[in-house]
Amino acid sequence: MAAFLFTKIKIISINQSINQSKNEHLKYNSDLQKPTIMKTLKLTLVLAITVFSFSCVNAQWNGKKIKGNGKVTTIKRSTSNYDAVKCAGWMDFILVKGTEGNITIEGEENLLDYIITEVNGNTLKIKTENNINLSPSRNKTIKITIPFNDIDEVTLSGSGDVKNMDKIITNNFESKVSGSGDIILEIDAKNIEAGVTGSGDLTLIGTTNNLKASVTGSGDFHGFDLEANDVEAKVTGSGDIEIICNGDLKGRVTGSGDIEYKGNPRKEDTKVTGSGSIGN
């Protein structure tokens, strides 16, 4: 009887050990699977974002393509007055002093009808029609001349170029680049807000009391020819900011970008997070 009980207890103990071993094995396999599951989820998320981004880009360029016919002409457009100019596309935009609303467009004749020039809420918007992909002939472009009397904002979205032939003089001015385009402006203003998002470049030449400049991405803000008193500069990403500061300087860098300054700031408040730098 004692031997039977001992054998039964031993069998129960062995079964418990086997069950414990199975549980530990299952837990071990579960722990091994967790990183794999997480990696799979992350990979799925990345692929989904990639497909979505590709779809957006593909949708953008799947519009009707219009090829330039090589015949260059000039047309005139009339609009109401405006205080701000928003440019979009790959064209060349030129600001000149003159009567607002008398816009000149030069380019291949079969492309010009697809250029929209309209004023909404005191803002002149120039862009191509939706779902239209204009393709100029080799060494050809579209040049749009925009007269201004008193403007306080100039922005560019896309890969085009914006410049002014006559200086802009105003109290408060804002200029921003989104994309890979370039803006070069001569400006005298009490307050200036400048921003770059993407890989574009923004260059300002002139004077200002207060400058607020920001770069997000790999683009650059060039302000070594802009005499500024107080400056607030912020870089997020790998872009760069160049400024002149003779008053209070506040600088922030997050990422690998740089803020380089000239002048003699009377007060400096700077902070860098990442491998970037702030210095003169």
mmCIF file of C-alpha atoms in Angstrom:
data_model
loop_
_atom_site.group_PDB
_atom_site.id
_atom_site.type_symbol
_atom_site.label_atom_id
_atom_site.label_comp_id
_atom_site.label_asym_id
_atom_site.label_seq_id
_atom_site.Cartn_x
_atom_site.Cartn_y
_atom_site.Cartn_z
ATOM 1 C CA MET A 1 0.000 0.000 0.000
ATOM 2 C CA ALA A 2 2.812 2.430 0.926
ATOM 3 C CA ALA A 3 4.656 1.538 -2.265
ATOM 4 C CA PHE A 4 1.485 2.186 -4.282
ATOM 5 C CA LEU A 5 0.995 5.611 -2.664
ATOM 6 C CA PHE A 6 4.644 6.480 -3.250
ATOM 7 C CA THR A 7 4.351 5.484 -6.909
ATOM 8 C CA LYS A 8 1.118 7.520 -7.310
ATOM 9 C CA ILE A 9 2.682 10.584 -5.688
ATOM 10 C CA LYS A 10 5.741 10.212 -7.913
ATOM 11 C CA ILE A 11 3.535 9.988 -11.033
ATOM 12 C CA ILE A 12 1.613 13.106 -9.956
ATOM 13 C CA SER A 13 4.916 14.915 -9.367
ATOM 14 C CA ILE A 14 6.184 13.886 -12.794
ATOM 15 C CA ASN A 15 2.946 15.050 -14.428
ATOM 16 C CA GLN A 16 3.211 18.391 -12.616
ATOM 17 C CA SER A 17 6.797 18.753 -13.826
ATOM 18 C CA ILE A 18 5.739 17.939 -17.382
ATOM 19 C CA ASN A 19 2.887 20.460 -17.220
ATOM 20 C CA GLN A 20 5.209 23.104 -15.759
ATOM 21 C CA SER A 21 7.728 22.397 -18.510
ATOM 22 C CA LYS A 22 4.992 22.726 -21.145
ATOM 23 C CA ASN A 23 3.839 26.033 -19.652
ATOM 24 C CA GLU A 24 7.385 27.361 -19.574
ATOM 25 C CA HIS A 25 7.905 26.198 -23.149
ATOM 26 C CA LEU A 26 4.707 27.913 -24.259
ATOM 27 C CA LYS A 27 5.691 31.100 -22.412
ATOM 28 C CA TYR A 28 9.139 30.952 -23.982
ATOM 29 C CA ASN A 29 7.645 30.551 -27.456
ATOM 30 C CA SER A 30 5.221 33.391 -26.739
ATOM 31 C CA ASP A 31 8.080 35.638 -25.652
ATOM 32 C CA LEU A 32 9.962 34.727 -28.810
ATOM 33 C CA GLN A 33 6.948 35.548 -30.944
ATOM 34 C CA LYS A 34 6.353 39.003 -29.423
ATOM 35 C CA PRO A 35 9.302 40.741 -31.123
ATOM 36 C CA THR A 36 8.413 38.990 -34.391
ATOM 37 C CA ILE A 37 4.818 40.171 -34.129
ATOM 38 C CA MET A 38 5.934 43.719 -33.335
ATOM 39 C CA LYS A 39 8.356 43.709 -36.264
ATOM 40 C CA THR A 40 5.598 42.429 -38.546
ATOM 41 C CA LEU A 41 3.210 45.143 -37.366
ATOM 42 C CA LYS A 42 5.855 47.843 -37.847
ATOM 43 C CA LEU A 43 6.703 46.533 -41.312
ATOM 44 C CA THR A 44 3.020 46.468 -42.243
ATOM 45 C CA LEU A 45 2.605 50.050 -41.035
ATOM 46 C CA VAL A 46 5.643 51.234 -43.006
ATOM 47 C CA LEU A 47 4.398 49.497 -46.148
ATOM 48 C CA ALA A 48 0.947 51.029 -45.710
ATOM 49 C CA ILE A 49 2.415 54.522 -45.364
ATOM 50 C CA THR A 50 4.655 53.957 -48.393
ATOM 51 C CA VAL A 51 1.755 52.755 -50.533
ATOM 52 C CA PHE A 52 -0.386 55.681 -49.399
ATOM 53 C CA SER A 53 2.368 58.205 -50.180
ATOM 54 C CA PHE A 54 2.979 56.645 -53.592
ATOM 55 C CA SER A 55 -0.738 56.773 -54.320
ATOM 56 C CA CYS A 56 -0.859 60.471 -53.433
ATOM 57 C CA VAL A 57 2.105 61.281 -55.658
ATOM 58 C CA ASN A 58 0.778 59.108 -58.458
ATOM 59 C CA ALA A 59 -2.610 60.784 -58.237
ATOM 60 C CA GLN A 60 -0.957 64.180 -58.452
ATOM 61 C CA TRP A 61 0.767 63.380 -61.761
ATOM 62 C CA ASN A 62 -1.955 61.269 -63.350
ATOM 63 C CA GLY A 63 -3.744 64.374 -64.636
ATOM 64 C CA LYS A 64 -3.992 65.462 -68.238
ATOM 65 C CA LYS A 65 -0.549 66.231 -69.689
ATOM 66 C CA ILE A 66 -0.250 69.265 -71.959
ATOM 67 C CA LYS A 67 2.934 69.478 -74.015
ATOM 68 C CA GLY A 68 4.139 72.919 -75.084
ATOM 69 C CA ASN A 69 3.944 73.630 -78.813
ATOM 70 C CA GLY A 70 7.085 75.797 -78.907
ATOM 71 C CA LYS A 71 5.244 78.995 -79.906
ATOM 72 C CA VAL A 72 6.010 81.593 -77.231
ATOM 73 C CA THR A 73 3.583 84.446 -76.704
ATOM 74 C CA THR A 74 2.616 87.005 -74.050
ATOM 75 C CA ILE A 75 -0.850 87.598 -72.632
ATOM 76 C CA LYS A 76 -2.350 90.021 -70.117
ATOM 77 C CA ARG A 77 -4.613 89.172 -67.198
ATOM 78 C CA SER A 78 -6.657 91.558 -65.058
ATOM 79 C CA THR A 79 -7.631 91.034 -61.423
ATOM 80 C CA SER A 80 -8.725 93.159 -58.493
ATOM 81 C CA ASN A 81 -6.182 94.562 -56.021
ATOM 82 C CA TYR A 82 -4.406 92.311 -53.530
ATOM 83 C CA ASP A 83 -2.331 92.460 -50.339
ATOM 84 C CA ALA A 84 -0.779 88.998 -50.581
ATOM 85 C CA VAL A 85 0.616 86.854 -53.388
ATOM 86 C CA LYS A 86 0.520 83.047 -53.273
ATOM 87 C CA CYS A 87 2.369 81.268 -56.075
ATOM 88 C CA ALA A 88 2.176 77.553 -56.822
ATOM 89 C CA GLY A 89 3.979 75.448 -59.402
ATOM 90 C CA TRP A 90 7.267 75.366 -61.319
ATOM 91 C CA MET A 91 6.925 78.707 -63.097
ATOM 92 C CA ASP A 92 9.052 81.855 -62.698
ATOM 93 C CA PHE A 93 7.293 84.605 -60.744
ATOM 94 C CA ILE A 94 8.604 88.178 -60.885
ATOM 95 C CA LEU A 95 7.329 90.987 -58.643
ATOM 96 C CA VAL A 96 7.561 94.555 -59.941
ATOM 97 C CA LYS A 97 6.312 97.906 -58.696
ATOM 98 C CA GLY A 98 3.185 98.878 -60.581
ATOM 99 C CA THR A 99 -0.583 98.854 -60.816
ATOM 100 C CA GLU A 100 -1.965 95.799 -59.092
ATOM 101 C CA GLY A 101 -4.046 93.491 -61.225
ATOM 102 C CA ASN A 102 -2.202 93.986 -64.519
ATOM 103 C CA ILE A 103 -0.534 90.583 -64.721
ATOM 104 C CA THR A 104 1.646 89.493 -67.637
ATOM 105 C CA ILE A 105 2.174 85.833 -68.547
ATOM 106 C CA GLU A 106 4.793 84.764 -71.073
ATOM 107 C CA GLY A 107 5.126 81.201 -72.322
ATOM 108 C CA GLU A 108 4.054 78.692 -74.932
ATOM 109 C CA GLU A 109 0.638 79.700 -76.197
ATOM 110 C CA ASN A 110 -1.122 76.372 -75.705
ATOM 111 C CA LEU A 111 -0.136 76.243 -72.015
ATOM 112 C CA LEU A 112 -1.199 79.693 -70.860
ATOM 113 C CA ASP A 113 -4.950 79.034 -70.754
ATOM 114 C CA TYR A 114 -4.329 76.528 -67.964
ATOM 115 C CA ILE A 115 -2.772 79.145 -65.666
ATOM 116 C CA ILE A 116 -5.223 80.413 -63.049
ATOM 117 C CA THR A 117 -4.935 83.990 -61.751
ATOM 118 C CA GLU A 118 -7.586 84.875 -59.188
ATOM 119 C CA VAL A 119 -8.045 87.053 -56.121
ATOM 120 C CA ASN A 120 -9.780 85.624 -53.057
ATOM 121 C CA GLY A 121 -9.994 87.661 -49.869
ATOM 122 C CA ASN A 122 -7.300 90.179 -50.950
ATOM 123 C CA THR A 123 -4.939 87.325 -51.853
ATOM 124 C CA LEU A 124 -3.738 86.801 -55.416
ATOM 125 C CA LYS A 125 -3.405 83.093 -56.181
ATOM 126 C CA ILE A 126 -1.518 81.892 -59.229
ATOM 127 C CA LYS A 127 -1.452 78.195 -60.092
ATOM 128 C CA THR A 128 -2.241 75.660 -62.798
ATOM 129 C CA GLU A 129 -5.653 74.081 -63.138
ATOM 130 C CA ASN A 130 -6.297 70.989 -61.055
ATOM 131 C CA ASN A 131 -5.383 67.662 -62.670
ATOM 132 C CA ILE A 132 -3.378 69.416 -65.383
ATOM 133 C CA ASN A 133 0.314 68.637 -65.893
ATOM 134 C CA LEU A 134 1.950 71.329 -68.034
ATOM 135 C CA SER A 135 5.091 70.202 -69.851
ATOM 136 C CA PRO A 136 7.047 73.012 -71.553
ATOM 137 C CA SER A 137 9.356 72.404 -74.485
ATOM 138 C CA ARG A 138 13.084 72.119 -73.885
ATOM 139 C CA ASN A 139 14.661 75.338 -72.576
ATOM 140 C CA LYS A 140 11.214 76.937 -72.315
ATOM 141 C CA THR A 141 9.455 78.141 -69.183
ATOM 142 C CA ILE A 142 6.500 80.264 -68.117
ATOM 143 C CA LYS A 143 7.277 83.714 -66.731
ATOM 144 C CA ILE A 144 4.621 85.531 -64.744
ATOM 145 C CA THR A 145 5.128 89.224 -63.941
ATOM 146 C CA ILE A 146 3.135 90.446 -60.944
ATOM 147 C CA PRO A 147 2.857 94.198 -60.258
ATOM 148 C CA PHE A 148 2.420 95.333 -56.661
ATOM 149 C CA ASN A 149 1.777 98.533 -54.795
ATOM 150 C CA ASP A 150 1.520 97.437 -51.172
ATOM 151 C CA ILE A 151 1.871 93.755 -50.265
ATOM 152 C CA ASP A 152 2.617 92.048 -46.966
ATOM 153 C CA GLU A 153 2.873 88.365 -47.915
ATOM 154 C CA VAL A 154 4.623 86.318 -50.607
ATOM 155 C CA THR A 155 4.547 82.515 -50.569
ATOM 156 C CA LEU A 156 5.596 79.731 -52.922
ATOM 157 C CA SER A 157 4.459 76.112 -53.098
ATOM 158 C CA GLY A 158 6.287 73.841 -55.512
ATOM 159 C CA SER A 159 9.536 74.033 -57.448
ATOM 160 C CA GLY A 160 9.252 77.489 -58.975
ATOM 161 C CA ASP A 161 11.239 80.673 -58.400
ATOM 162 C CA VAL A 162 10.078 84.002 -57.002
ATOM 163 C CA LYS A 163 12.055 87.238 -57.055
ATOM 164 C CA ASN A 164 11.352 90.954 -57.010
ATOM 165 C CA MET A 165 12.777 93.672 -59.234
ATOM 166 C CA ASP A 166 11.679 96.456 -56.863
ATOM 167 C CA LYS A 167 12.038 96.563 -53.086
ATOM 168 C CA ILE A 168 9.024 95.731 -50.924
ATOM 169 C CA ILE A 169 8.469 98.269 -48.122
ATOM 170 C CA THR A 170 5.874 97.471 -45.468
ATOM 171 C CA ASN A 171 5.318 97.164 -41.708
ATOM 172 C CA ASN A 172 4.604 93.460 -41.329
ATOM 173 C CA PHE A 173 5.771 90.918 -43.889
ATOM 174 C CA GLU A 174 5.495 87.155 -44.217
ATOM 175 C CA SER A 175 7.226 84.867 -46.706
ATOM 176 C CA LYS A 176 7.180 81.076 -46.864
ATOM 177 C CA VAL A 177 8.473 78.342 -49.160
ATOM 178 C CA SER A 178 6.889 74.877 -49.268
ATOM 179 C CA GLY A 179 8.611 72.344 -51.495
ATOM 180 C CA SER A 180 11.840 72.677 -53.465
ATOM 181 C CA GLY A 181 11.411 76.169 -54.867
ATOM 182 C CA ASP A 182 13.357 79.372 -54.210
ATOM 183 C CA ILE A 183 12.366 82.851 -53.100
ATOM 184 C CA ILE A 184 14.753 85.818 -53.251
ATOM 185 C CA LEU A 185 13.317 89.135 -52.062
ATOM 186 C CA GLU A 186 14.586 92.594 -51.200
ATOM 187 C CA ILE A 187 12.529 93.828 -48.276
ATOM 188 C CA ASP A 188 12.378 96.561 -45.648
ATOM 189 C CA ALA A 189 9.851 95.777 -42.913
ATOM 190 C CA LYS A 190 9.397 96.340 -39.208
ATOM 191 C CA ASN A 191 8.472 92.708 -38.574
ATOM 192 C CA ILE A 192 9.291 89.728 -40.777
ATOM 193 C CA GLU A 193 8.166 86.124 -40.454
ATOM 194 C CA ALA A 194 10.000 83.707 -42.754
ATOM 195 C CA GLY A 195 9.563 79.962 -43.090
ATOM 196 C CA VAL A 196 10.855 77.059 -45.162
ATOM 197 C CA THR A 197 9.208 73.639 -45.241
ATOM 198 C CA GLY A 198 10.906 71.043 -47.418
ATOM 199 C CA SER A 199 14.109 71.436 -49.422
ATOM 200 C CA GLY A 200 13.618 74.932 -50.778
ATOM 201 C CA ASP A 201 15.548 78.135 -50.129
ATOM 202 C CA LEU A 202 14.407 81.533 -48.896
ATOM 203 C CA THR A 203 16.710 84.553 -49.189
ATOM 204 C CA LEU A 204 15.828 87.970 -47.785
ATOM 205 C CA ILE A 205 17.846 91.141 -48.352
ATOM 206 C CA GLY A 206 17.239 94.407 -46.507
ATOM 207 C CA THR A 207 16.414 95.499 -42.951
ATOM 208 C CA THR A 208 14.012 94.590 -40.160
ATOM 209 C CA ASN A 209 13.539 95.219 -36.452
ATOM 210 C CA ASN A 210 12.172 91.783 -35.623
ATOM 211 C CA LEU A 211 12.834 88.572 -37.527
ATOM 212 C CA LYS A 212 11.232 85.204 -36.896
ATOM 213 C CA ALA A 213 12.751 82.497 -39.109
ATOM 214 C CA SER A 214 12.038 78.768 -39.156
ATOM 215 C CA VAL A 215 13.185 75.818 -41.244
ATOM 216 C CA THR A 216 11.554 72.392 -41.185
ATOM 217 C CA GLY A 217 13.278 69.791 -43.332
ATOM 218 C CA SER A 218 16.440 70.176 -45.403
ATOM 219 C CA GLY A 219 15.849 73.659 -46.766
ATOM 220 C CA ASP A 220 17.747 76.846 -45.946
ATOM 221 C CA PHE A 221 17.033 80.408 -44.894
ATOM 222 C CA HIS A 222 19.656 82.911 -46.045
ATOM 223 C CA GLY A 223 19.671 86.146 -44.072
ATOM 224 C CA PHE A 224 23.286 87.324 -44.095
ATOM 225 C CA ASP A 225 22.137 90.309 -46.158
ATOM 226 C CA LEU A 226 19.215 91.096 -43.878
ATOM 227 C CA GLU A 227 20.126 93.474 -41.053
ATOM 228 C CA ALA A 228 17.983 92.458 -38.086
ATOM 229 C CA ASN A 229 17.719 93.623 -34.502
ATOM 230 C CA ASP A 230 15.891 90.936 -32.501
ATOM 231 C CA VAL A 231 15.852 87.436 -33.982
ATOM 232 C CA GLU A 232 14.052 84.204 -33.167
ATOM 233 C CA ALA A 233 15.349 81.266 -35.223
ATOM 234 C CA LYS A 234 14.279 77.623 -35.178
ATOM 235 C CA VAL A 235 15.545 74.628 -37.167
ATOM 236 C CA THR A 236 13.873 71.223 -37.151
ATOM 237 C CA GLY A 237 15.692 68.710 -39.317
ATOM 238 C CA SER A 238 18.866 69.111 -41.369
ATOM 239 C CA GLY A 239 18.308 72.592 -42.731
ATOM 240 C CA ASP A 240 20.292 75.749 -41.995
ATOM 241 C CA ILE A 241 19.542 79.320 -40.983
ATOM 242 C CA GLU A 242 21.890 82.254 -41.590
ATOM 243 C CA ILE A 243 21.107 85.513 -39.826
ATOM 244 C CA ILE A 244 22.467 88.851 -38.670
ATOM 245 C CA CYS A 245 21.444 89.779 -35.127
ATOM 246 C CA ASN A 246 22.312 92.937 -33.218
ATOM 247 C CA GLY A 247 19.744 92.606 -30.436
ATOM 248 C CA ASP A 248 18.214 89.642 -28.622
ATOM 249 C CA LEU A 249 18.850 86.227 -30.151
ATOM 250 C CA LYS A 250 16.739 83.159 -29.441
ATOM 251 C CA GLY A 251 17.837 80.025 -31.269
ATOM 252 C CA ARG A 252 16.584 76.456 -31.225
ATOM 253 C CA VAL A 253 17.891 73.473 -33.202
ATOM 254 C CA THR A 254 16.359 69.999 -33.184
ATOM 255 C CA GLY A 255 18.228 67.569 -35.416
ATOM 256 C CA SER A 256 21.385 68.012 -37.477
ATOM 257 C CA GLY A 257 20.711 71.510 -38.747
ATOM 258 C CA ASP A 258 22.653 74.671 -37.951
ATOM 259 C CA ILE A 259 22.031 78.278 -37.060
ATOM 260 C CA GLU A 260 24.896 80.555 -38.022
ATOM 261 C CA TYR A 261 24.783 84.192 -37.029
ATOM 262 C CA LYS A 262 26.717 87.394 -37.526
ATOM 263 C CA GLY A 263 26.499 90.663 -35.639
ATOM 264 C CA ASN A 264 26.723 91.386 -31.927
ATOM 265 C CA PRO A 265 23.717 90.008 -30.042
ATOM 266 C CA ARG A 266 23.317 91.688 -26.657
ATOM 267 C CA LYS A 267 21.570 88.611 -25.280
ATOM 268 C CA GLU A 268 21.676 84.975 -26.362
ATOM 269 C CA ASP A 269 19.190 82.220 -25.536
ATOM 270 C CA THR A 270 20.166 79.085 -27.448
ATOM 271 C CA LYS A 271 19.475 75.375 -27.190
ATOM 272 C CA VAL A 272 20.475 72.406 -29.374
ATOM 273 C CA THR A 273 18.894 68.949 -29.314
ATOM 274 C CA GLY A 274 20.760 66.576 -31.601
ATOM 275 C CA SER A 275 23.952 66.953 -33.618
ATOM 276 C CA GLY A 276 23.254 70.452 -34.909
ATOM 277 C CA SER A 277 24.909 73.674 -33.804
ATOM 278 C CA ILE A 278 24.390 77.362 -33.118
ATOM 279 C CA GLY A 279 27.360 79.678 -33.520
ATOM 280 C CA ASN A 280 29.064 82.520 -35.322
#
